[in-house]
Every structure is written in structure tokens, then in C-alpha cells.
Amino acid sequence: MTEHLIEYVARDRTGITAVVTTTGVIDVDVVIENIRSGHSGYFVAADSWKRAPVRSMSFIGGTYLFANWDGSKRNMLHDLAFRTPTRTVQTPPARESWFARLVAVLSGRRAMPDGRHLQH
């Protein structure tokens, strides 16, 4: 039986759609069929010395892939999903309202536009 190391998984809102192995990208339905038939085995490198097997699990909504390496009931295969790239968006600083400026001048925390401070 051939064994494949899963490095990443691709997923959408419905779940895992494909796995990325050291040999290429494989559709999740092909992976499930390979596991069920015994043709191929899949595993995840939980750390440098431990391997966690990937299993095919049946549920009411269909069949899905499952891997767990910490003993919890959580499907840790989702931890290998590609992260959505994020980008930094520059936002202009919020303009201070006229009321906030007035309060700052009246409380003495800020000078008037001509540079004078209000006398108490």
C-alpha cells in the first residue's frame, strides 16, 4: 500500500475539498476512495517523530476525512488548511468632531486655533 504525507488541505464552506501531498494535489473524493479500498494510506506528520493516520469517516451528510493527533475529538486536519491571505488596509485617521475640539479647548487640554489658552 502506498502512503502519502498530507502537508496541507484546501477547504471551502462545506469542508475539505482537496489534500496537498508531497506528490501533488488530490481531490478529497479520490482520497476517500483510496482509503476505503485500501489502495493508499494517508497520514499527517503531527511532529517530527509522530505520524497520525487520516481516516475516512461516514456521517449522515456523507463521508469526510478525519485526523487527530492530540487525543481530543476535534478534527485536526482542518489545522492544515491554507489560511486566507490577509492584507493591511490603511484607513485615514478619523476627524475629530467640532464638539470634541470645543470640549478640549474649554477643558484646557488644547489651545484655541490662534494659539491662546482659555483663562479659568
Tab-separated table of N, CA and C in Angstrom:
chain	number	residue	atom	x	y	z
A	1	MET	N	0.853	-1.176	0.000
A	1	MET	CA	0.000	0.000	0.000
A	1	MET	C	0.896	1.235	0.000
A	2	THR	N	0.564	2.186	-0.847
A	2	THR	CA	1.286	3.446	-0.932
A	2	THR	C	0.819	4.383	0.171
A	3	GLU	N	1.752	5.074	0.805
A	3	GLU	CA	1.391	6.036	1.832
A	3	GLU	C	1.768	7.442	1.377
A	4	HIS	N	0.886	8.384	1.675
A	4	HIS	CA	1.083	9.770	1.270
A	4	HIS	C	1.059	10.678	2.498
A	5	LEU	N	2.013	11.581	2.576
A	5	LEU	CA	2.061	12.577	3.637
A	5	LEU	C	1.240	13.788	3.207
A	6	ILE	N	0.218	14.134	3.981
A	6	ILE	CA	-0.594	15.314	3.697
A	6	ILE	C	0.073	16.515	4.357
A	7	GLU	N	0.403	17.503	3.534
A	7	GLU	CA	1.049	18.708	4.042
A	7	GLU	C	0.041	19.821	4.308
A	8	TYR	N	-0.944	19.961	3.435
A	8	TYR	CA	-1.976	20.986	3.557
A	8	TYR	C	-3.299	20.413	3.082
A	9	VAL	N	-4.379	21.077	3.451
A	9	VAL	CA	-5.686	20.755	2.892
A	9	VAL	C	-6.303	22.041	2.359
A	10	ALA	N	-7.112	21.880	1.317
A	10	ALA	CA	-7.879	23.009	0.787
A	10	ALA	C	-9.316	22.788	1.214
A	11	ARG	N	-9.975	23.857	1.628
A	11	ARG	CA	-11.352	23.704	2.064
A	11	ARG	C	-12.170	24.918	1.667
A	12	ASP	N	-13.462	24.714	1.668
A	12	ASP	CA	-14.400	25.804	1.463
A	12	ASP	C	-15.433	25.728	2.569
A	13	ARG	N	-16.568	26.375	2.401
A	13	ARG	CA	-17.566	26.399	3.473
A	13	ARG	C	-18.191	25.041	3.743
A	14	THR	N	-18.067	24.107	2.810
A	14	THR	CA	-18.640	22.774	3.003
A	14	THR	C	-17.682	21.791	3.662
A	15	GLY	N	-16.399	22.114	3.676
A	15	GLY	CA	-15.419	21.212	4.274
A	15	GLY	C	-14.178	21.083	3.422
A	16	ILE	N	-13.426	20.027	3.647
A	16	ILE	CA	-12.180	19.792	2.914
A	16	ILE	C	-12.512	19.356	1.496
A	17	THR	N	-11.869	19.986	0.518
A	17	THR	CA	-12.139	19.687	-0.888
A	17	THR	C	-10.979	18.970	-1.575
A	18	ALA	N	-9.764	19.153	-1.083
A	18	ALA	CA	-8.591	18.515	-1.684
A	18	ALA	C	-7.481	18.456	-0.638
A	19	VAL	N	-6.549	17.561	-0.858
A	19	VAL	CA	-5.380	17.475	0.006
A	19	VAL	C	-4.139	17.706	-0.840
A	20	VAL	N	-3.138	18.325	-0.223
A	20	VAL	CA	-1.865	18.568	-0.889
A	20	VAL	C	-0.860	17.645	-0.238
A	21	THR	N	-0.337	16.716	-1.032
A	21	THR	CA	0.655	15.761	-0.534
A	21	THR	C	2.023	16.132	-1.097
A	22	THR	N	3.015	15.372	-0.724
A	22	THR	CA	4.357	15.617	-1.244
A	22	THR	C	4.445	15.302	-2.728
A	23	THR	N	3.441	14.574	-3.261
A	23	THR	CA	3.463	14.215	-4.682
A	23	THR	C	2.487	15.013	-5.525
A	24	GLY	N	1.604	15.805	-4.912
A	24	GLY	CA	0.670	16.605	-5.698
A	24	GLY	C	-0.626	16.874	-4.957
A	25	VAL	N	-1.603	17.397	-5.694
A	25	VAL	CA	-2.914	17.724	-5.152
A	25	VAL	C	-3.888	16.619	-5.540
A	26	ILE	N	-4.655	16.136	-4.552
A	26	ILE	CA	-5.590	15.034	-4.791
A	26	ILE	C	-6.968	15.447	-4.299
A	27	ASP	N	-7.974	15.222	-5.127
A	27	ASP	CA	-9.352	15.532	-4.766
A	27	ASP	C	-9.775	14.692	-3.568
A	28	VAL	N	-10.586	15.271	-2.690
A	28	VAL	CA	-10.976	14.590	-1.452
A	28	VAL	C	-11.749	13.295	-1.742
A	29	ASP	N	-12.554	13.263	-2.788
A	29	ASP	CA	-13.295	12.037	-3.111
A	29	ASP	C	-12.357	10.902	-3.517
A	30	VAL	N	-11.289	11.222	-4.206
A	30	VAL	CA	-10.289	10.216	-4.587
A	30	VAL	C	-9.572	9.707	-3.340
A	31	VAL	N	-9.239	10.608	-2.425
A	31	VAL	CA	-8.577	10.211	-1.178
A	31	VAL	C	-9.477	9.267	-0.386
A	32	ILE	N	-10.755	9.616	-0.262
A	32	ILE	CA	-11.703	8.774	0.480
A	32	ILE	C	-11.808	7.397	-0.161
A	33	GLU	N	-11.895	7.352	-1.466
A	33	GLU	CA	-11.992	6.057	-2.164
A	33	GLU	C	-10.704	5.250	-1.999
A	34	ASN	N	-9.556	5.904	-2.068
A	34	ASN	CA	-8.275	5.203	-1.878
A	34	ASN	C	-8.164	4.613	-0.478
A	35	ILE	N	-8.622	5.351	0.532
A	35	ILE	CA	-8.566	4.845	1.903
A	35	ILE	C	-9.525	3.678	2.077
A	36	ARG	N	-10.750	3.824	1.579
A	36	ARG	CA	-11.759	2.760	1.729
A	36	ARG	C	-11.350	1.470	1.031
A	37	SER	N	-10.749	1.609	-0.139
A	37	SER	CA	-10.368	0.417	-0.902
A	37	SER	C	-9.070	-0.206	-0.402
A	38	GLY	N	-8.322	0.531	0.426
A	38	GLY	CA	-7.049	0.025	0.904
A	38	GLY	C	-5.924	0.227	-0.092
A	39	HIS	N	-6.206	0.966	-1.152
A	39	HIS	CA	-5.212	1.208	-2.195
A	39	HIS	C	-4.075	2.100	-1.697
A	40	SER	N	-4.414	3.135	-0.937
A	40	SER	CA	-3.422	4.075	-0.434
A	40	SER	C	-3.755	4.457	0.997
A	41	GLY	N	-2.723	4.798	1.738
A	41	GLY	CA	-2.900	5.321	3.082
A	41	GLY	C	-2.421	6.756	3.123
A	42	TYR	N	-3.015	7.527	3.982
A	42	TYR	CA	-2.648	8.934	4.119
A	42	TYR	C	-2.359	9.200	5.581
A	43	PHE	N	-1.401	10.069	5.834
A	43	PHE	CA	-1.060	10.404	7.207
A	43	PHE	C	-0.620	11.859	7.280
A	44	VAL	N	-0.589	12.360	8.504
A	44	VAL	CA	-0.157	13.719	8.787
A	44	VAL	C	1.014	13.627	9.753
A	45	ALA	N	2.020	14.430	9.536
A	45	ALA	CA	3.152	14.465	10.454
A	45	ALA	C	2.783	15.366	11.623
A	46	ALA	N	2.364	14.759	12.720
A	46	ALA	CA	1.952	15.523	13.890
A	46	ALA	C	3.120	16.301	14.466
A	47	ASP	N	4.275	15.724	14.461
A	47	ASP	CA	5.518	16.411	14.813
A	47	ASP	C	6.644	15.635	14.142
A	48	SER	N	7.865	15.902	14.494
A	48	SER	CA	8.988	15.315	13.771
A	48	SER	C	9.092	13.802	13.918
A	49	TRP	N	8.487	13.215	14.943
A	49	TRP	CA	8.636	11.776	15.158
A	49	TRP	C	7.321	11.013	15.176
A	50	LYS	N	6.198	11.685	15.150
A	50	LYS	CA	4.912	11.015	15.274
A	50	LYS	C	4.055	11.245	14.029
A	51	ARG	N	3.435	10.152	13.558
A	51	ARG	CA	2.536	10.243	12.410
A	51	ARG	C	1.119	9.937	12.866
A	52	ALA	N	0.168	10.692	12.342
A	52	ALA	CA	-1.241	10.456	12.642
A	52	ALA	C	-1.929	9.994	11.362
A	53	PRO	N	-2.578	8.833	11.393
A	53	PRO	CA	-3.259	8.357	10.187
A	53	PRO	C	-4.493	9.204	9.886
A	54	VAL	N	-4.792	9.335	8.612
A	54	VAL	CA	-6.007	10.022	8.170
A	54	VAL	C	-7.030	8.941	7.864
A	55	ARG	N	-8.212	9.084	8.447
A	55	ARG	CA	-9.265	8.088	8.270
A	55	ARG	C	-10.430	8.673	7.497
A	56	SER	N	-11.174	7.796	6.891
A	56	SER	CA	-12.403	8.165	6.209
A	56	SER	C	-13.561	7.847	7.149
A	57	MET	N	-14.353	8.865	7.486
A	57	MET	CA	-15.458	8.691	8.430
A	57	MET	C	-16.787	8.938	7.717
A	58	SER	N	-17.765	8.102	8.012
A	58	SER	CA	-19.106	8.283	7.442
A	58	SER	C	-19.985	9.000	8.444
A	59	PHE	N	-20.807	9.870	7.920
A	59	PHE	CA	-21.726	10.637	8.747
A	59	PHE	C	-23.014	10.789	7.970
A	60	ILE	N	-24.041	11.305	8.588
A	60	ILE	CA	-25.343	11.442	7.927
A	60	ILE	C	-25.231	12.232	6.635
A	61	GLY	N	-24.429	13.304	6.629
A	61	GLY	CA	-24.297	14.151	5.444
A	61	GLY	C	-23.339	13.609	4.401
A	62	GLY	N	-22.672	12.502	4.662
A	62	GLY	CA	-21.729	11.950	3.697
A	62	GLY	C	-20.475	11.446	4.381
A	63	THR	N	-19.392	11.421	3.639
A	63	THR	CA	-18.122	10.910	4.131
A	63	THR	C	-17.114	12.054	4.183
A	64	TYR	N	-16.279	12.043	5.189
A	64	TYR	CA	-15.273	13.091	5.327
A	64	TYR	C	-13.977	12.488	5.851
A	65	LEU	N	-12.911	13.274	5.769
A	65	LEU	CA	-11.603	12.850	6.256
A	65	LEU	C	-11.417	13.341	7.689
A	66	PHE	N	-10.730	12.520	8.484
A	66	PHE	CA	-10.541	12.837	9.888
A	66	PHE	C	-9.136	12.455	10.310
A	67	ALA	N	-8.492	13.343	11.041
A	67	ALA	CA	-7.177	13.045	11.632
A	67	ALA	C	-7.113	13.736	12.984
A	68	ASN	N	-6.490	13.069	13.931
A	68	ASN	CA	-6.376	13.623	15.272
A	68	ASN	C	-5.079	13.137	15.866
A	69	TRP	N	-4.294	14.064	16.394
A	69	TRP	CA	-3.021	13.651	16.971
A	69	TRP	C	-2.834	14.105	18.406
A	70	ASP	N	-3.856	14.689	19.012
A	70	ASP	CA	-3.688	15.094	20.409
A	70	ASP	C	-4.669	14.402	21.355
A	71	GLY	N	-5.451	13.471	20.858
A	71	GLY	CA	-6.369	12.720	21.706
A	71	GLY	C	-7.717	13.377	21.918
A	72	SER	N	-7.912	14.582	21.408
A	72	SER	CA	-9.213	15.233	21.532
A	72	SER	C	-10.146	14.672	20.453
A	73	LYS	N	-11.377	15.120	20.467
A	73	LYS	CA	-12.336	14.660	19.452
A	73	LYS	C	-12.384	15.587	18.252
A	74	ARG	N	-11.563	16.623	18.261
A	74	ARG	CA	-11.567	17.618	17.189
A	74	ARG	C	-10.851	17.091	15.953
A	75	ASN	N	-11.398	17.400	14.777
A	75	ASN	CA	-10.757	17.021	13.529
A	75	ASN	C	-9.618	18.001	13.264
A	76	MET	N	-8.413	17.575	13.562
A	76	MET	CA	-7.258	18.451	13.458
A	76	MET	C	-6.758	18.599	12.027
A	77	LEU	N	-7.355	17.863	11.111
A	77	LEU	CA	-6.979	18.003	9.708
A	77	LEU	C	-7.264	19.426	9.225
A	78	HIS	N	-8.262	20.070	9.820
A	78	HIS	CA	-8.582	21.451	9.448
A	78	HIS	C	-7.467	22.421	9.847
A	79	ASP	N	-6.615	22.036	10.786
A	79	ASP	CA	-5.497	22.884	11.171
A	79	ASP	C	-4.473	23.023	10.040
A	80	LEU	N	-4.541	22.132	9.070
A	80	LEU	CA	-3.606	22.168	7.947
A	80	LEU	C	-4.149	22.961	6.766
A	81	ALA	N	-5.304	23.595	6.939
A	81	ALA	CA	-5.918	24.340	5.845
A	81	ALA	C	-5.107	25.578	5.517
A	82	PHE	N	-5.119	25.918	4.235
A	82	PHE	CA	-4.480	27.154	3.810
A	82	PHE	C	-5.191	28.305	4.489
A	83	ARG	N	-4.435	29.239	4.973
A	83	ARG	CA	-5.009	30.425	5.591
A	83	ARG	C	-5.375	31.425	4.500
A	84	THR	N	-6.473	32.104	4.701
A	84	THR	CA	-6.860	33.139	3.759
A	84	THR	C	-5.851	34.278	3.871
A	85	PRO	N	-5.273	34.664	2.737
A	85	PRO	CA	-4.291	35.747	2.817
A	85	PRO	C	-4.946	37.026	3.348
A	86	THR	N	-4.241	37.713	4.166
A	86	THR	CA	-4.755	38.973	4.681
A	86	THR	C	-3.870	40.100	4.179
A	87	ARG	N	-4.449	41.258	4.071
A	87	ARG	CA	-3.664	42.412	3.655
A	87	ARG	C	-4.004	43.573	4.568
A	88	THR	N	-3.053	44.430	4.729
A	88	THR	CA	-3.230	45.595	5.574
A	88	THR	C	-3.912	46.681	4.767
A	89	VAL	N	-4.915	47.276	5.351
A	89	VAL	CA	-5.625	48.367	4.699
A	89	VAL	C	-5.399	49.629	5.509
A	90	GLN	N	-4.884	50.649	4.865
A	90	GLN	CA	-4.654	51.920	5.529
A	90	GLN	C	-5.976	52.672	5.619
A	91	THR	N	-6.327	53.085	6.803
A	91	THR	CA	-7.532	53.890	6.971
A	91	THR	C	-7.115	55.279	7.403
A	92	PRO	N	-7.764	56.292	6.830
A	92	PRO	CA	-7.394	57.649	7.237
A	92	PRO	C	-7.797	57.876	8.685
A	93	PRO	N	-7.040	58.694	9.389
A	93	PRO	CA	-7.406	58.964	10.781
A	93	PRO	C	-8.767	59.642	10.843
A	94	ALA	N	-9.520	59.288	11.849
A	94	ALA	CA	-10.853	59.870	11.999
A	94	ALA	C	-10.725	61.343	12.341
A	95	ARG	N	-11.552	62.123	11.695
A	95	ARG	CA	-11.559	63.564	12.003
A	95	ARG	C	-12.229	63.781	13.340
A	96	GLU	N	-11.655	64.648	14.101
A	96	GLU	CA	-12.222	64.964	15.399
A	96	GLU	C	-13.434	65.874	15.186
A	97	SER	N	-14.493	65.597	15.883
A	97	SER	CA	-15.708	66.405	15.725
A	97	SER	C	-15.494	67.796	16.315
A	98	TRP	N	-16.287	68.726	15.870
A	98	TRP	CA	-16.181	70.096	16.383
A	98	TRP	C	-16.482	70.132	17.873
A	99	PHE	N	-17.385	69.255	18.317
A	99	PHE	CA	-17.748	69.225	19.730
A	99	PHE	C	-16.569	68.752	20.586
A	100	ALA	N	-15.857	67.719	20.104
A	100	ALA	CA	-14.694	67.218	20.838
A	100	ALA	C	-13.601	68.278	20.910
A	101	ARG	N	-13.410	69.044	19.812
A	101	ARG	CA	-12.429	70.126	19.821
A	101	ARG	C	-12.829	71.209	20.817
A	102	LEU	N	-14.123	71.567	20.847
A	102	LEU	CA	-14.615	72.590	21.768
A	102	LEU	C	-14.406	72.164	23.219
A	103	VAL	N	-14.729	70.909	23.522
A	103	VAL	CA	-14.551	70.404	24.882
A	103	VAL	C	-13.073	70.426	25.265
A	104	ALA	N	-12.199	70.061	24.344
A	104	ALA	CA	-10.765	70.065	24.634
A	104	ALA	C	-10.271	71.475	24.904
A	105	VAL	N	-10.743	72.451	24.153
A	105	VAL	CA	-10.333	73.842	24.372
A	105	VAL	C	-10.886	74.352	25.695
A	106	LEU	N	-12.157	74.067	25.967
A	106	LEU	CA	-12.785	74.545	27.203
A	106	LEU	C	-12.165	73.905	28.452
A	107	SER	N	-11.727	72.664	28.335
A	107	SER	CA	-11.130	71.985	29.492
A	107	SER	C	-9.642	72.301	29.643
A	108	GLY	N	-9.079	73.052	28.690
A	108	GLY	CA	-7.683	73.441	28.779
A	108	GLY	C	-6.710	72.399	28.257
A	109	ARG	N	-7.219	71.325	27.691
A	109	ARG	CA	-6.312	70.301	27.151
A	109	ARG	C	-5.752	70.699	25.789
A	110	ARG	N	-6.323	71.712	25.190
A	110	ARG	CA	-5.853	72.129	23.871
A	110	ARG	C	-5.988	73.640	23.753
A	111	ALA	N	-5.087	74.225	22.984
A	111	ALA	CA	-5.132	75.670	22.756
A	111	ALA	C	-6.186	75.986	21.690
A	112	MET	N	-6.612	77.244	21.680
A	112	MET	CA	-7.539	77.705	20.647
A	112	MET	C	-6.780	77.769	19.329
A	113	PRO	N	-7.484	77.837	18.193
A	113	PRO	CA	-6.801	77.864	16.893
A	113	PRO	C	-5.752	78.971	16.761
A	114	ASP	N	-5.924	80.090	17.471
A	114	ASP	CA	-4.926	81.166	17.367
A	114	ASP	C	-3.770	80.977	18.352
A	115	GLY	N	-3.769	79.846	19.114
A	115	GLY	CA	-2.664	79.528	19.992
A	115	GLY	C	-2.864	79.946	21.443
A	116	ARG	N	-3.928	80.691	21.720
A	116	ARG	CA	-4.164	81.149	23.087
A	116	ARG	C	-4.821	80.046	23.891
A	117	HIS	N	-4.613	80.036	25.180
A	117	HIS	CA	-5.325	79.146	26.103
A	117	HIS	C	-6.394	79.947	26.794
A	118	LEU	N	-7.524	79.330	27.073
A	118	LEU	CA	-8.591	79.989	27.803
A	118	LEU	C	-8.177	80.145	29.247
A	119	GLN	N	-8.496	81.281	29.825
A	119	GLN	CA	-8.196	81.543	31.228
A	119	GLN	C	-9.371	81.096	32.079
A	120	HIS	N	-9.115	80.435	33.151
A	120	HIS	CA	-10.207	79.968	34.048
A	120	HIS	C	-10.440	80.958	35.118
